[in-house]
Coordinates of C-alpha atoms in Angstrom, one line a residue:
M1 CA 54.1 -60.3 232.9
Q2 CA 51.6 -61.4 235.2
A3 CA 47.9 -62.6 234.7
D4 CA 46.0 -59.6 235.6
D5 CA 48.7 -57.3 234.0
L6 CA 47.2 -59.2 230.5
Q7 CA 43.9 -59.2 231.3
A8 CA 44.0 -55.3 231.9
L9 CA 45.8 -54.9 228.7
V10 CA 43.3 -56.5 227.0
G11 CA 40.9 -54.6 228.4
R12 CA 42.7 -51.4 227.2
L13 CA 42.9 -52.3 224.2
R14 CA 39.2 -53.3 223.7
D15 CA 38.5 -50.4 224.6
A16 CA 40.3 -48.4 222.2
L17 CA 39.2 -50.9 219.5
T18 CA 36.0 -50.2 220.0
D19 CA 35.9 -46.8 219.9
L20 CA 37.5 -46.5 216.5
G21 CA 34.5 -48.3 215.1
P22 CA 33.9 -52.1 212.6
M23 CA 36.4 -54.1 212.4
P24 CA 38.8 -55.2 210.9
L25 CA 40.4 -51.7 210.8
A26 CA 42.1 -50.5 207.8
P27 CA 45.8 -51.8 207.7
D28 CA 46.6 -48.0 208.2
A29 CA 44.7 -47.4 211.0
S30 CA 45.4 -50.4 212.7
A31 CA 49.0 -49.5 212.7
A32 CA 48.8 -46.3 214.3
L33 CA 47.1 -47.6 216.6
I34 CA 49.2 -49.9 217.3
R35 CA 51.8 -47.5 217.4
E36 CA 50.1 -45.2 219.7
L37 CA 49.6 -47.9 222.1
V38 CA 53.6 -48.9 222.4
Q39 CA 54.4 -45.1 222.9
S40 CA 51.9 -45.2 225.8
N41 CA 52.7 -48.4 227.3
P42 CA 56.8 -48.6 227.1
D43 CA 57.2 -51.3 229.6
L44 CA 55.4 -53.7 227.4
P45 CA 56.8 -55.5 224.4
P46 CA 55.3 -54.3 220.9
G47 CA 55.1 -57.4 220.1
L48 CA 52.8 -58.5 222.5
I49 CA 50.4 -55.2 222.0
A50 CA 50.5 -55.9 218.3
S51 CA 50.0 -59.5 218.7
V52 CA 46.7 -58.7 221.0
V53 CA 45.6 -55.6 218.9
R54 CA 45.5 -58.4 216.2
D55 CA 43.5 -60.6 218.1
L56 CA 41.0 -59.0 219.1
E57 CA 40.5 -57.3 215.4
S58 CA 40.2 -61.1 214.8
A59 CA 37.9 -61.9 217.3
A60 CA 35.7 -59.1 216.4
R61 CA 35.2 -59.8 212.6
P62 CA 37.8 -63.1 211.3
V63 CA 39.0 -62.6 207.7
M64 CA 39.7 -65.0 204.9
V65 CA 43.2 -65.5 204.3
S66 CA 45.0 -67.1 201.6
A67 CA 48.7 -68.5 202.6
F68 CA 51.3 -69.8 200.4
G69 CA 54.9 -70.7 200.8
P70 CA 57.4 -70.5 203.4
G71 CA 56.5 -69.0 206.7
A72 CA 52.9 -68.1 204.9
E73 CA 50.8 -69.7 207.5
A74 CA 53.1 -68.2 210.3
H75 CA 52.6 -64.7 209.3
A76 CA 49.3 -65.0 208.5
R77 CA 48.4 -65.9 212.3
S78 CA 50.5 -63.6 213.4
R79 CA 49.3 -60.9 210.8
F80 CA 45.7 -61.5 211.3
G81 CA 45.2 -63.6 214.4
Y82 CA 44.1 -66.7 215.2
R83 CA 40.6 -67.1 214.7
A84 CA 41.2 -65.7 210.6
R85 CA 40.0 -68.9 208.5
T86 CA 43.2 -69.3 206.8
A87 CA 42.9 -72.0 203.6
L88 CA 46.6 -73.1 202.3
V89 CA 46.4 -73.2 198.9
T90 CA 48.8 -74.6 195.9
D91 CA 50.2 -71.6 194.1
A92 CA 50.8 -67.6 194.4
R93 CA 48.6 -67.2 191.4
A94 CA 45.8 -68.9 193.6
A95 CA 46.6 -66.9 196.7
V96 CA 46.1 -63.4 194.8
A97 CA 43.0 -64.8 192.5
S98 CA 41.6 -65.2 196.4
A99 CA 42.6 -61.6 197.1
R100 CA 40.5 -60.3 194.0
A101 CA 37.4 -61.8 195.8
G102 CA 38.0 -60.2 199.0
A103 CA 40.4 -62.2 200.8
R104 CA 43.7 -61.2 202.3
A105 CA 46.6 -63.3 200.1
V106 CA 49.8 -64.1 202.2
V107 CA 52.6 -65.3 199.6
A108 CA 56.3 -66.4 200.5
I109 CA 58.7 -64.3 198.3
E110 CA 60.3 -66.4 196.0
A111 CA 63.9 -66.3 194.2
R112 CA 62.3 -68.4 191.3
D113 CA 59.0 -66.8 191.2
P114 CA 58.3 -62.8 190.6
W115 CA 54.8 -62.8 190.8
W116 CA 54.6 -59.8 192.6
A117 CA 55.1 -58.2 189.6
R118 CA 52.2 -58.9 188.1
L119 CA 50.5 -56.8 190.4
L120 CA 51.5 -53.7 188.4
A121 CA 48.2 -55.3 186.1
E122 CA 45.8 -55.0 189.1
P123 CA 45.6 -51.8 190.3
A124 CA 42.6 -53.0 192.9
L125 CA 45.2 -55.1 194.6
S126 CA 48.1 -53.8 196.8
V127 CA 50.7 -55.0 199.1
I128 CA 49.4 -53.9 202.6
D129 CA 51.9 -55.6 204.5
D130 CA 55.1 -57.5 204.9
D131 CA 57.8 -59.5 206.7
L132 CA 61.3 -58.1 206.0
V133 CA 64.0 -60.4 206.9
G134 CA 67.7 -60.6 207.6
D135 CA 70.4 -57.9 207.7
A136 CA 69.6 -56.5 204.2
L137 CA 65.5 -56.0 205.0
R138 CA 64.8 -58.3 202.6
P139 CA 60.6 -59.5 202.2
G140 CA 59.8 -62.9 203.2
V141 CA 56.8 -62.4 202.6
F142 CA 53.9 -60.4 201.2
V143 CA 50.3 -59.5 202.0
V144 CA 47.9 -58.7 199.3
A145 CA 44.4 -57.2 199.6
R146 CA 41.7 -55.5 197.4
H147 CA 42.8 -52.6 199.4
W148 CA 45.2 -49.4 199.2
S149 CA 46.8 -47.9 202.7
E150 CA 46.5 -44.6 203.3
P151 CA 49.3 -42.6 205.0
S152 CA 50.0 -43.7 208.8
G153 CA 52.7 -41.5 209.5
D154 CA 55.3 -44.1 208.9
D155 CA 54.9 -46.2 205.9
R156 CA 57.2 -48.1 203.5
T157 CA 56.9 -48.2 199.9
W158 CA 57.5 -51.4 197.4
W159 CA 58.0 -50.3 193.4
L160 CA 59.1 -52.4 191.2
T161 CA 61.2 -51.5 187.6
D162 CA 62.4 -53.4 184.8
A163 CA 65.1 -51.1 184.3
P164 CA 68.7 -52.2 183.1
G165 CA 71.8 -51.7 184.6
K166 CA 73.1 -52.0 188.7
P167 CA 70.7 -51.7 191.3
W168 CA 73.0 -49.2 193.3
E169 CA 73.1 -46.8 189.5
I170 CA 69.1 -47.3 190.6
E171 CA 69.4 -46.6 193.9
E172 CA 70.9 -43.0 193.1
A173 CA 68.2 -42.6 190.1
L174 CA 65.8 -42.5 192.7
T175 CA 68.0 -40.5 195.3
S176 CA 67.8 -37.8 192.6
L177 CA 64.3 -37.9 192.5
G178 CA 64.2 -37.1 196.2
L179 CA 63.3 -40.4 197.1
S180 CA 65.3 -42.9 199.5
G181 CA 65.1 -46.3 198.0
R182 CA 67.0 -49.3 198.3
H183 CA 67.3 -52.5 196.2
A184 CA 65.6 -55.6 198.0
L185 CA 65.9 -57.8 195.1
S186 CA 65.6 -59.2 191.5
V187 CA 64.2 -61.7 189.7
G188 CA 63.3 -62.2 185.7
G189 CA 65.0 -58.9 185.1
I190 CA 62.7 -57.1 187.2
G191 CA 63.9 -55.0 190.7
L192 CA 61.7 -54.8 193.6
Y193 CA 62.7 -51.6 195.6
L194 CA 61.6 -50.4 199.0
I195 CA 61.3 -46.5 199.5
D196 CA 61.2 -44.9 202.7
G197 CA 57.7 -43.0 203.4
Y198 CA 54.3 -43.3 201.6
V199 CA 54.6 -42.9 197.7
Q200 CA 51.6 -42.4 195.8
R201 CA 51.5 -44.4 192.9
D202 CA 50.8 -41.4 190.7
D203 CA 53.6 -39.9 192.0
T204 CA 55.4 -37.2 189.5
R205 CA 58.8 -38.2 190.3
L206 CA 58.4 -41.7 189.6
A207 CA 57.4 -40.9 186.1
Q208 CA 61.1 -39.6 185.8
A209 CA 62.2 -43.2 187.7
P210 CA 64.3 -45.8 185.5
G211 CA 62.5 -48.0 183.6
R212 CA 59.4 -49.0 180.7
L213 CA 57.3 -51.4 183.0
A214 CA 57.7 -49.7 186.6
G215 CA 54.9 -48.8 189.5
V216 CA 54.3 -48.6 192.9
I217 CA 52.9 -52.0 194.2
G218 CA 51.7 -51.3 197.6
C219 CA 52.5 -49.0 200.9
V220 CA 53.1 -50.5 204.2
P221 CA 52.4 -49.3 207.6
V222 CA 55.4 -49.9 209.9
V223 CA 54.2 -51.4 212.8
P224 CA 56.8 -52.0 216.0
R225 CA 57.7 -55.5 216.4

């Protein structure tokens, strides 16, 4: 892409963002805009469009971000733009505490610490973004904020459960309830599952899902990469 083409793209995206109102956009609105722009600009890399949109959002109103763990800082800059005020914190708890105060927390998923399970006890917080890695599409990081995304038209839901049994048995139970879910990882007896689509926390189907300690911890609008 030539410099003039990039400038023209930035101008179009700035106009689109201005029409949508105050920055930063809600995660669902931002994702829907990026998907619309990707469809209307098939000659441009989706990742470039997403990066420019998020840098423009950040330039309009930088957000506070707390990052912890491998890959967290890089994802924070990619997700919230280079003008985001990113601070590295000492552990996942500190990052989540900053989210309670209004920041965005970008926290790595580590095999030894199921910090994400504690989000069940924090209904004001939710996972609003992730970074899926590997062929198994396991989460590398979660982004947590004091916000619940609305349906964007293309979403995925993170659900956890303490149900005993093998992951494939839990997946079959979800399928029987009309939910397409797959196991992402298990830590300390808690299983994390990715469910296709947007599933409300109070969806009646989940009341029949396996587990005593179970629930949705966030819905993530899908963004082309």
